[in-house]
mmCIF file with all atom_site columns, C-alpha atoms in Angstrom:
data_model
loop_
_atom_site.group_PDB
_atom_site.id
_atom_site.type_symbol
_atom_site.label_atom_id
_atom_site.label_alt_id
_atom_site.label_comp_id
_atom_site.label_asym_id
_atom_site.label_entity_id
_atom_site.label_seq_id
_atom_site.pdbx_PDB_ins_code
_atom_site.Cartn_x
_atom_site.Cartn_y
_atom_site.Cartn_z
_atom_site.occupancy
_atom_site.B_iso_or_equiv
_atom_site.pdbx_formal_charge
_atom_site.auth_seq_id
_atom_site.auth_comp_id
_atom_site.auth_asym_id
_atom_site.auth_atom_id
_atom_site.pdbx_PDB_model_num
ATOM 1   C CA . UNK A 1 1   ? 10.745  18.532 -16.326 1.00 88.00 ? 23  UNK A CA 1
ATOM 2   C CA . UNK A 1 2   ? 13.945  16.134 -15.915 1.00 88.00 ? 24  UNK A CA 1
ATOM 3   C CA . UNK A 1 3   ? 17.356  16.605 -15.424 1.00 89.00 ? 25  UNK A CA 1
ATOM 4   C CA . UNK A 1 4   ? 21.182  14.339 -16.486 1.00 89.00 ? 26  UNK A CA 1
ATOM 5   C CA . UNK A 1 5   ? 22.515  14.386 -12.898 1.00 89.00 ? 27  UNK A CA 1
ATOM 6   C CA . UNK A 1 6   ? 26.405  14.189 -12.598 1.00 90.00 ? 28  UNK A CA 1
ATOM 7   C CA . UNK A 1 7   ? 26.542  12.370 -9.225  1.00 90.00 ? 29  UNK A CA 1
ATOM 8   C CA . UNK A 1 8   ? 23.513  10.399 -9.602  1.00 88.00 ? 30  UNK A CA 1
ATOM 9   C CA . UNK A 1 9   ? 23.708  7.083  -9.291  1.00 90.00 ? 31  UNK A CA 1
ATOM 10  C CA . UNK A 1 10  ? 19.978  6.018  -9.269  1.00 92.00 ? 32  UNK A CA 1
ATOM 11  C CA . UNK A 1 11  ? 16.986  7.612  -10.600 1.00 94.00 ? 33  UNK A CA 1
ATOM 12  C CA . UNK A 1 12  ? 14.400  9.677  -8.752  1.00 95.00 ? 34  UNK A CA 1
ATOM 13  C CA . UNK A 1 13  ? 10.998  10.140 -9.615  1.00 96.00 ? 35  UNK A CA 1
ATOM 14  C CA . UNK A 1 14  ? 9.013   13.141 -7.684  1.00 96.00 ? 36  UNK A CA 1
ATOM 15  C CA . UNK A 1 15  ? 5.437   13.334 -7.744  1.00 96.00 ? 37  UNK A CA 1
ATOM 16  C CA . UNK A 1 16  ? 3.455   16.755 -6.822  1.00 96.00 ? 38  UNK A CA 1
ATOM 17  C CA . UNK A 1 17  ? 0.196   17.377 -6.360  1.00 96.00 ? 39  UNK A CA 1
ATOM 18  C CA . UNK A 1 18  ? -1.260  21.136 -5.354  1.00 97.00 ? 40  UNK A CA 1
ATOM 19  C CA . UNK A 1 19  ? -3.294  20.795 -2.254  1.00 96.00 ? 41  UNK A CA 1
ATOM 20  C CA . UNK A 1 20  ? -4.245  23.300 0.441   1.00 95.00 ? 42  UNK A CA 1
ATOM 21  C CA . UNK A 1 21  ? -2.686  25.568 3.696   1.00 94.00 ? 43  UNK A CA 1
ATOM 22  C CA . UNK A 1 22  ? -1.912  24.281 7.014   1.00 91.00 ? 44  UNK A CA 1
ATOM 23  C CA . UNK A 1 23  ? -4.429  24.108 9.916   1.00 93.00 ? 45  UNK A CA 1
ATOM 24  C CA . UNK A 1 24  ? -7.433  23.449 6.880   1.00 92.00 ? 46  UNK A CA 1
ATOM 25  C CA . UNK A 1 25  ? -9.589  20.216 7.990   1.00 92.00 ? 47  UNK A CA 1
ATOM 26  C CA . UNK A 1 26  ? -7.895  18.861 4.225   1.00 95.00 ? 48  UNK A CA 1
ATOM 27  C CA . UNK A 1 27  ? -4.547  19.656 5.205   1.00 94.00 ? 49  UNK A CA 1
ATOM 28  C CA . UNK A 1 28  ? -4.744  17.042 8.481   1.00 95.00 ? 50  UNK A CA 1
ATOM 29  C CA . UNK A 1 29  ? -6.517  14.437 5.935   1.00 96.00 ? 51  UNK A CA 1
ATOM 30  C CA . UNK A 1 30  ? -3.779  14.475 3.156   1.00 96.00 ? 52  UNK A CA 1
ATOM 31  C CA . UNK A 1 31  ? -1.235  14.202 6.517   1.00 94.00 ? 53  UNK A CA 1
ATOM 32  C CA . UNK A 1 32  ? -3.897  11.259 7.587   1.00 95.00 ? 54  UNK A CA 1
ATOM 33  C CA . UNK A 1 33  ? -3.159  9.581  3.431   1.00 96.00 ? 55  UNK A CA 1
ATOM 34  C CA . UNK A 1 34  ? 0.203   10.723 2.845   1.00 94.00 ? 56  UNK A CA 1
ATOM 35  C CA . UNK A 1 35  ? 0.882   7.359  5.943   1.00 93.00 ? 57  UNK A CA 1
ATOM 36  C CA . UNK A 1 36  ? -1.666  5.106  4.216   1.00 95.00 ? 58  UNK A CA 1
ATOM 37  C CA . UNK A 1 37  ? -0.676  5.503  1.017   1.00 94.00 ? 59  UNK A CA 1
ATOM 38  C CA . UNK A 1 38  ? 3.123   5.179  1.072   1.00 92.00 ? 60  UNK A CA 1
ATOM 39  C CA . UNK A 1 39  ? 4.247   4.147  5.166   1.00 89.00 ? 61  UNK A CA 1
ATOM 40  C CA . UNK A 1 40  ? 5.678   1.532  5.947   1.00 85.00 ? 62  UNK A CA 1
ATOM 41  C CA . UNK A 1 41  ? 5.242   -2.625 4.843   1.00 88.00 ? 63  UNK A CA 1
ATOM 42  C CA . UNK A 1 42  ? 1.029   -2.251 4.792   1.00 87.00 ? 64  UNK A CA 1
ATOM 43  C CA . UNK A 1 43  ? 1.387   0.698  2.348   1.00 92.00 ? 65  UNK A CA 1
ATOM 44  C CA . UNK A 1 44  ? 0.239   0.396  -1.391  1.00 95.00 ? 66  UNK A CA 1
ATOM 45  C CA . UNK A 1 45  ? 2.671   2.509  -2.729  1.00 95.00 ? 67  UNK A CA 1
ATOM 46  C CA . UNK A 1 46  ? 5.273   -0.465 -0.607  1.00 96.00 ? 68  UNK A CA 1
ATOM 47  C CA . UNK A 1 47  ? 3.444   -3.532 -1.819  1.00 95.00 ? 69  UNK A CA 1
ATOM 48  C CA . UNK A 1 48  ? 2.903   -1.836 -5.392  1.00 95.00 ? 70  UNK A CA 1
ATOM 49  C CA . UNK A 1 49  ? 6.873   -0.283 -6.418  1.00 95.00 ? 71  UNK A CA 1
ATOM 50  C CA . UNK A 1 50  ? 9.136   -2.371 -3.295  1.00 94.00 ? 72  UNK A CA 1
ATOM 51  C CA . UNK A 1 51  ? 7.788   -5.683 -3.389  1.00 95.00 ? 73  UNK A CA 1
ATOM 52  C CA . UNK A 1 52  ? 5.972   -6.462 -5.778  1.00 95.00 ? 74  UNK A CA 1
ATOM 53  C CA . UNK A 1 53  ? 7.144   -4.500 -9.179  1.00 95.00 ? 75  UNK A CA 1
ATOM 54  C CA . UNK A 1 54  ? 11.064  -4.421 -7.651  1.00 95.00 ? 76  UNK A CA 1
ATOM 55  C CA . UNK A 1 55  ? 11.345  -1.107 -8.232  1.00 95.00 ? 77  UNK A CA 1
ATOM 56  C CA . UNK A 1 56  ? 12.667  -0.163 -6.021  1.00 95.00 ? 78  UNK A CA 1
ATOM 57  C CA . UNK A 1 57  ? 14.210  -0.189 -2.473  1.00 95.00 ? 79  UNK A CA 1
ATOM 58  C CA . UNK A 1 58  ? 11.773  2.272  -0.497  1.00 93.00 ? 80  UNK A CA 1
ATOM 59  C CA . UNK A 1 59  ? 9.117   4.620  -1.091  1.00 95.00 ? 81  UNK A CA 1
ATOM 60  C CA . UNK A 1 60  ? 8.459   7.806  0.789   1.00 94.00 ? 82  UNK A CA 1
ATOM 61  C CA . UNK A 1 61  ? 4.979   9.964  0.931   1.00 95.00 ? 83  UNK A CA 1
ATOM 62  C CA . UNK A 1 62  ? 4.253   13.656 2.655   1.00 94.00 ? 84  UNK A CA 1
ATOM 63  C CA . UNK A 1 63  ? 1.846   15.999 3.037   1.00 94.00 ? 85  UNK A CA 1
ATOM 64  C CA . UNK A 1 64  ? 3.486   19.567 3.116   1.00 93.00 ? 86  UNK A CA 1
ATOM 65  C CA . UNK A 1 65  ? 1.433   22.676 4.549   1.00 91.00 ? 87  UNK A CA 1
ATOM 66  C CA . UNK A 1 66  ? 2.388   26.183 4.655   1.00 90.00 ? 88  UNK A CA 1
ATOM 67  C CA . UNK A 1 67  ? 0.379   29.280 5.325   1.00 88.00 ? 89  UNK A CA 1
ATOM 68  C CA . UNK A 1 68  ? -0.664  29.398 1.310   1.00 91.00 ? 90  UNK A CA 1
ATOM 69  C CA . UNK A 1 69  ? -0.836  25.924 -0.456  1.00 93.00 ? 91  UNK A CA 1
ATOM 70  C CA . UNK A 1 70  ? 0.481   22.609 0.077   1.00 95.00 ? 92  UNK A CA 1
ATOM 71  C CA . UNK A 1 71  ? 2.104   19.549 -2.053  1.00 96.00 ? 93  UNK A CA 1
ATOM 72  C CA . UNK A 1 72  ? 1.375   15.726 -1.420  1.00 96.00 ? 94  UNK A CA 1
ATOM 73  C CA . UNK A 1 73  ? 4.272   14.732 -2.460  1.00 96.00 ? 95  UNK A CA 1
ATOM 74  C CA . UNK A 1 74  ? 5.151   11.035 -3.714  1.00 96.00 ? 96  UNK A CA 1
ATOM 75  C CA . UNK A 1 75  ? 9.654   10.215 -4.424  1.00 96.00 ? 97  UNK A CA 1
ATOM 76  C CA . UNK A 1 76  ? 11.041  7.275  -4.856  1.00 96.00 ? 98  UNK A CA 1
ATOM 77  C CA . UNK A 1 77  ? 14.652  6.318  -5.951  1.00 95.00 ? 99  UNK A CA 1
ATOM 78  C CA . UNK A 1 78  ? 14.697  3.642  -8.318  1.00 94.00 ? 100 UNK A CA 1
ATOM 79  C CA . UNK A 1 79  ? 17.306  1.182  -8.362  1.00 94.00 ? 101 UNK A CA 1
ATOM 80  C CA . UNK A 1 80  ? 20.064  1.431  -10.884 1.00 93.00 ? 102 UNK A CA 1
ATOM 81  C CA . UNK A 1 81  ? 18.641  -0.009 -14.156 1.00 89.00 ? 103 UNK A CA 1
ATOM 82  C CA . UNK A 1 82  ? 14.585  0.495  -13.180 1.00 92.00 ? 104 UNK A CA 1
ATOM 83  C CA . UNK A 1 83  ? 12.909  2.925  -15.790 1.00 92.00 ? 105 UNK A CA 1
ATOM 84  C CA . UNK A 1 84  ? 10.794  6.581  -13.983 1.00 93.00 ? 106 UNK A CA 1
ATOM 85  C CA . UNK A 1 85  ? 8.112   5.430  -16.751 1.00 93.00 ? 107 UNK A CA 1
ATOM 86  C CA . UNK A 1 86  ? 7.691   2.034  -15.088 1.00 95.00 ? 108 UNK A CA 1
ATOM 87  C CA . UNK A 1 87  ? 8.176   3.894  -11.537 1.00 95.00 ? 109 UNK A CA 1
ATOM 88  C CA . UNK A 1 88  ? 4.845   5.975  -12.117 1.00 95.00 ? 110 UNK A CA 1
ATOM 89  C CA . UNK A 1 89  ? 2.870   3.283  -13.593 1.00 96.00 ? 111 UNK A CA 1
ATOM 90  C CA . UNK A 1 90  ? 3.649   1.694  -10.432 1.00 96.00 ? 112 UNK A CA 1
ATOM 91  C CA . UNK A 1 91  ? 2.579   4.774  -8.707  1.00 96.00 ? 113 UNK A CA 1
ATOM 92  C CA . UNK A 1 92  ? -0.307  4.336  -10.547 1.00 96.00 ? 114 UNK A CA 1
ATOM 93  C CA . UNK A 1 93  ? -1.084  1.317  -9.770  1.00 96.00 ? 115 UNK A CA 1
ATOM 94  C CA . UNK A 1 94  ? -0.958  1.578  -5.720  1.00 96.00 ? 116 UNK A CA 1
ATOM 95  C CA . UNK A 1 95  ? -3.079  4.458  -6.125  1.00 96.00 ? 117 UNK A CA 1
ATOM 96  C CA . UNK A 1 96  ? -5.800  1.804  -7.709  1.00 95.00 ? 118 UNK A CA 1
ATOM 97  C CA . UNK A 1 97  ? -5.717  -0.102 -4.866  1.00 94.00 ? 119 UNK A CA 1
ATOM 98  C CA . UNK A 1 98  ? -6.065  2.028  -2.749  1.00 95.00 ? 120 UNK A CA 1
ATOM 99  C CA . UNK A 1 99  ? -8.757  3.345  -3.938  1.00 93.00 ? 121 UNK A CA 1
ATOM 100 C CA . UNK A 1 100 ? -10.530 -0.618 -4.391  1.00 93.00 ? 122 UNK A CA 1
ATOM 101 C CA . UNK A 1 101 ? -9.683  -1.759 -1.478  1.00 91.00 ? 123 UNK A CA 1
ATOM 102 C CA . UNK A 1 102 ? -9.235  1.328  0.776   1.00 90.00 ? 124 UNK A CA 1
ATOM 103 C CA . UNK A 1 103 ? -7.878  0.431  4.264   1.00 93.00 ? 125 UNK A CA 1
ATOM 104 C CA . UNK A 1 104 ? -8.798  -0.676 8.391   1.00 92.00 ? 126 UNK A CA 1
ATOM 105 C CA . UNK A 1 105 ? -10.603 1.442  11.213  1.00 93.00 ? 127 UNK A CA 1
ATOM 106 C CA . UNK A 1 106 ? -7.170  -0.084 13.114  1.00 94.00 ? 128 UNK A CA 1
ATOM 107 C CA . UNK A 1 107 ? -4.778  1.323  9.995   1.00 93.00 ? 129 UNK A CA 1
ATOM 108 C CA . UNK A 1 108 ? -6.336  5.253  10.595  1.00 94.00 ? 130 UNK A CA 1
ATOM 109 C CA . UNK A 1 109 ? -5.665  4.675  14.420  1.00 94.00 ? 131 UNK A CA 1
ATOM 110 C CA . UNK A 1 110 ? -2.566  3.242  13.908  1.00 93.00 ? 132 UNK A CA 1
ATOM 111 C CA . UNK A 1 111 ? -1.524  6.340  12.274  1.00 93.00 ? 133 UNK A CA 1
ATOM 112 C CA . UNK A 1 112 ? -2.830  8.553  14.097  1.00 93.00 ? 134 UNK A CA 1
ATOM 113 C CA . UNK A 1 113 ? -1.195  6.595  17.444  1.00 93.00 ? 135 UNK A CA 1
ATOM 114 C CA . UNK A 1 114 ? 2.110   8.057  15.453  1.00 91.00 ? 136 UNK A CA 1
ATOM 115 C CA . UNK A 1 115 ? 1.236   11.078 14.385  1.00 90.00 ? 137 UNK A CA 1
ATOM 116 C CA . UNK A 1 116 ? -0.119  12.430 17.980  1.00 91.00 ? 138 UNK A CA 1
ATOM 117 C CA . UNK A 1 117 ? 3.379   10.306 19.103  1.00 92.00 ? 139 UNK A CA 1
ATOM 118 C CA . UNK A 1 118 ? 5.139   12.347 16.124  1.00 89.00 ? 140 UNK A CA 1
ATOM 119 C CA . UNK A 1 119 ? 3.111   15.607 17.296  1.00 90.00 ? 141 UNK A CA 1
ATOM 120 C CA . UNK A 1 120 ? 4.437   14.929 21.321  1.00 90.00 ? 142 UNK A CA 1
ATOM 121 C CA . UNK A 1 121 ? 8.222   14.381 20.753  1.00 91.00 ? 143 UNK A CA 1
ATOM 122 C CA . UNK A 1 122 ? 8.021   17.632 18.577  1.00 88.00 ? 144 UNK A CA 1
ATOM 123 C CA . UNK A 1 123 ? 7.046   19.169 21.354  1.00 88.00 ? 145 UNK A CA 1
ATOM 124 C CA . UNK A 1 124 ? 9.189   17.381 23.886  1.00 90.00 ? 146 UNK A CA 1
ATOM 125 C CA . UNK A 1 125 ? 11.931  20.381 23.966  1.00 92.00 ? 147 UNK A CA 1
ATOM 126 C CA . UNK A 1 126 ? 11.904  23.929 25.459  1.00 93.00 ? 148 UNK A CA 1
ATOM 127 C CA . UNK A 1 127 ? 12.852  24.033 21.145  1.00 93.00 ? 149 UNK A CA 1
ATOM 128 C CA . UNK A 1 128 ? 10.844  22.845 20.180  1.00 89.00 ? 150 UNK A CA 1
ATOM 129 C CA . UNK A 1 129 ? 7.923   23.682 22.453  1.00 88.00 ? 151 UNK A CA 1
ATOM 130 C CA . UNK A 1 130 ? 9.185   27.565 22.078  1.00 91.00 ? 152 UNK A CA 1
ATOM 131 C CA . UNK A 1 131 ? 9.321   27.345 18.404  1.00 89.00 ? 153 UNK A CA 1
ATOM 132 C CA . UNK A 1 132 ? 5.597   25.230 17.616  1.00 89.00 ? 154 UNK A CA 1
ATOM 133 C CA . UNK A 1 133 ? 3.921   27.967 20.083  1.00 90.00 ? 155 UNK A CA 1
ATOM 134 C CA . UNK A 1 134 ? 5.679   30.715 18.235  1.00 90.00 ? 156 UNK A CA 1
ATOM 135 C CA . UNK A 1 135 ? 4.715   29.239 14.861  1.00 89.00 ? 157 UNK A CA 1
ATOM 136 C CA . UNK A 1 136 ? 0.869   28.830 15.907  1.00 89.00 ? 158 UNK A CA 1
ATOM 137 C CA . UNK A 1 137 ? 1.386   32.618 17.011  1.00 88.00 ? 159 UNK A CA 1
ATOM 138 C CA . UNK A 1 138 ? 2.378   33.256 14.089  1.00 89.00 ? 160 UNK A CA 1
ATOM 139 C CA . UNK A 1 139 ? -0.203  31.625 11.639  1.00 89.00 ? 161 UNK A CA 1
ATOM 140 C CA . UNK A 1 140 ? -2.797  31.407 13.893  1.00 89.00 ? 162 UNK A CA 1
ATOM 141 C CA . UNK A 1 141 ? -3.433  33.908 15.832  1.00 89.00 ? 163 UNK A CA 1
ATOM 142 C CA . UNK A 1 142 ? -2.391  32.345 19.182  1.00 89.00 ? 164 UNK A CA 1
ATOM 143 C CA . UNK A 1 143 ? -0.061  30.145 20.839  1.00 89.00 ? 165 UNK A CA 1
ATOM 144 C CA . UNK A 1 144 ? -2.577  28.048 22.251  1.00 89.00 ? 166 UNK A CA 1
ATOM 145 C CA . UNK A 1 145 ? -3.647  26.490 18.809  1.00 91.00 ? 167 UNK A CA 1
ATOM 146 C CA . UNK A 1 146 ? -1.493  23.678 20.644  1.00 88.00 ? 168 UNK A CA 1
ATOM 147 C CA . UNK A 1 147 ? -4.825  21.848 21.848  1.00 89.00 ? 169 UNK A CA 1
ATOM 148 C CA . UNK A 1 148 ? -7.357  22.302 18.380  1.00 92.00 ? 170 UNK A CA 1
ATOM 149 C CA . UNK A 1 149 ? -4.153  20.642 16.097  1.00 90.00 ? 171 UNK A CA 1
ATOM 150 C CA . UNK A 1 150 ? -3.895  17.834 18.083  1.00 90.00 ? 172 UNK A CA 1
ATOM 151 C CA . UNK A 1 151 ? -7.645  17.622 17.946  1.00 93.00 ? 173 UNK A CA 1
ATOM 152 C CA . UNK A 1 152 ? -8.000  18.245 14.593  1.00 94.00 ? 174 UNK A CA 1
ATOM 153 C CA . UNK A 1 153 ? -5.371  15.399 13.494  1.00 91.00 ? 175 UNK A CA 1
ATOM 154 C CA . UNK A 1 154 ? -6.917  13.143 16.155  1.00 93.00 ? 176 UNK A CA 1
ATOM 155 C CA . UNK A 1 155 ? -10.525 13.991 15.123  1.00 94.00 ? 177 UNK A CA 1
ATOM 156 C CA . UNK A 1 156 ? -10.154 13.022 10.519  1.00 95.00 ? 178 UNK A CA 1
ATOM 157 C CA . UNK A 1 157 ? -12.082 9.818  9.648   1.00 95.00 ? 179 UNK A CA 1
ATOM 158 C CA . UNK A 1 158 ? -12.184 7.536  7.502   1.00 95.00 ? 180 UNK A CA 1
ATOM 159 C CA . UNK A 1 159 ? -14.609 9.722  5.200   1.00 96.00 ? 181 UNK A CA 1
ATOM 160 C CA . UNK A 1 160 ? -12.183 12.733 5.399   1.00 96.00 ? 182 UNK A CA 1
ATOM 161 C CA . UNK A 1 161 ? -9.159  10.394 3.591   1.00 96.00 ? 183 UNK A CA 1
ATOM 162 C CA . UNK A 1 162 ? -11.098 8.794  0.756   1.00 96.00 ? 184 UNK A CA 1
ATOM 163 C CA . UNK A 1 163 ? -12.551 13.177 0.268   1.00 96.00 ? 185 UNK A CA 1
ATOM 164 C CA . UNK A 1 164 ? -8.832  14.839 0.136   1.00 96.00 ? 186 UNK A CA 1
ATOM 165 C CA . UNK A 1 165 ? -7.726  11.715 -1.969  1.00 96.00 ? 187 UNK A CA 1
ATOM 166 C CA . UNK A 1 166 ? -10.368 12.229 -4.059  1.00 96.00 ? 188 UNK A CA 1
ATOM 167 C CA . UNK A 1 167 ? -10.119 15.872 -4.843  1.00 96.00 ? 189 UNK A CA 1
ATOM 168 C CA . UNK A 1 168 ? -6.486  16.641 -4.532  1.00 96.00 ? 190 UNK A CA 1
ATOM 169 C CA . UNK A 1 169 ? -4.917  12.911 -5.550  1.00 95.00 ? 191 UNK A CA 1
ATOM 170 C CA . UNK A 1 170 ? -6.883  10.274 -7.468  1.00 95.00 ? 192 UNK A CA 1
ATOM 171 C CA . UNK A 1 171 ? -7.230  11.634 -11.637 1.00 94.00 ? 193 UNK A CA 1
ATOM 172 C CA . UNK A 1 172 ? -5.909  15.217 -10.157 1.00 96.00 ? 194 UNK A CA 1
ATOM 173 C CA . UNK A 1 173 ? -3.076  16.824 -12.342 1.00 96.00 ? 195 UNK A CA 1
ATOM 174 C CA . UNK A 1 174 ? 0.237   16.950 -10.565 1.00 96.00 ? 196 UNK A CA 1
ATOM 175 C CA . UNK A 1 175 ? 3.799   17.657 -11.481 1.00 96.00 ? 197 UNK A CA 1
ATOM 176 C CA . UNK A 1 176 ? 6.512   15.033 -12.459 1.00 95.00 ? 198 UNK A CA 1
ATOM 177 C CA . UNK A 1 177 ? 10.448  15.495 -11.819 1.00 94.00 ? 199 UNK A CA 1
ATOM 178 C CA . UNK A 1 178 ? 12.663  13.258 -12.499 1.00 94.00 ? 200 UNK A CA 1
ATOM 179 C CA . UNK A 1 179 ? 16.299  12.990 -12.618 1.00 93.00 ? 201 UNK A CA 1
ATOM 180 C CA . UNK A 1 180 ? 18.606  10.220 -13.561 1.00 91.00 ? 202 UNK A CA 1
ATOM 181 C CA . UNK A 1 181 ? 22.244  9.064  -14.245 1.00 90.00 ? 203 UNK A CA 1
ATOM 182 C CA . UNK A 1 182 ? 24.395  11.416 -16.410 1.00 90.00 ? 204 UNK A CA 1
ATOM 183 C CA . UNK A 1 183 ? 23.975  10.093 -19.835 1.00 85.00 ? 205 UNK A CA 1
ATOM 184 C CA . UNK A 1 184 ? 20.758  7.534  -19.187 1.00 87.00 ? 206 UNK A CA 1
ATOM 185 C CA . UNK A 1 185 ? 18.137  9.748  -20.514 1.00 84.00 ? 207 UNK A CA 1
ATOM 186 C CA . UNK A 1 186 ? 16.509  6.463  -21.491 1.00 84.00 ? 208 UNK A CA 1
ATOM 187 C CA . UNK A 1 187 ? 15.527  6.000  -17.875 1.00 82.00 ? 209 UNK A CA 1
#
């Protein structure tokens, strides 16, 4: 789908891959995958899209899981004159690189440390704790799922990540939306 935006200054591409609901083993692996493939200067998306092809100033990849389904999303706001077709090709090149080069145990541990820190930051306030415990109670039937959730996040292995990548992202169908500035449909 595409849309000409009256107020946009730069074109933006979003690629959404359908995935699984929250609290499944694959959902945890997809969280780690998003970090490995699209967060930081070592990630394949950053290296290809930002550093090598110079198509955009940054990239964003994340896994969003809900009660019934989830989505693995990549969003890239390109530089004003860059074609979104080129951005999409660069994303596919980054996937190929990830598939070929993979990642190290050190990379996996770095991602897990960041996710664990984020987890504790979410429950560091009274409001954060109450929201998270109520959410666990609603969606898992028990507020003490907090310990299981963290354990599940930290137990993700390299094999889990690659299995999730192969099952939900690599050569899988996705929905792509492009937003371009008014009068720049060629992008």
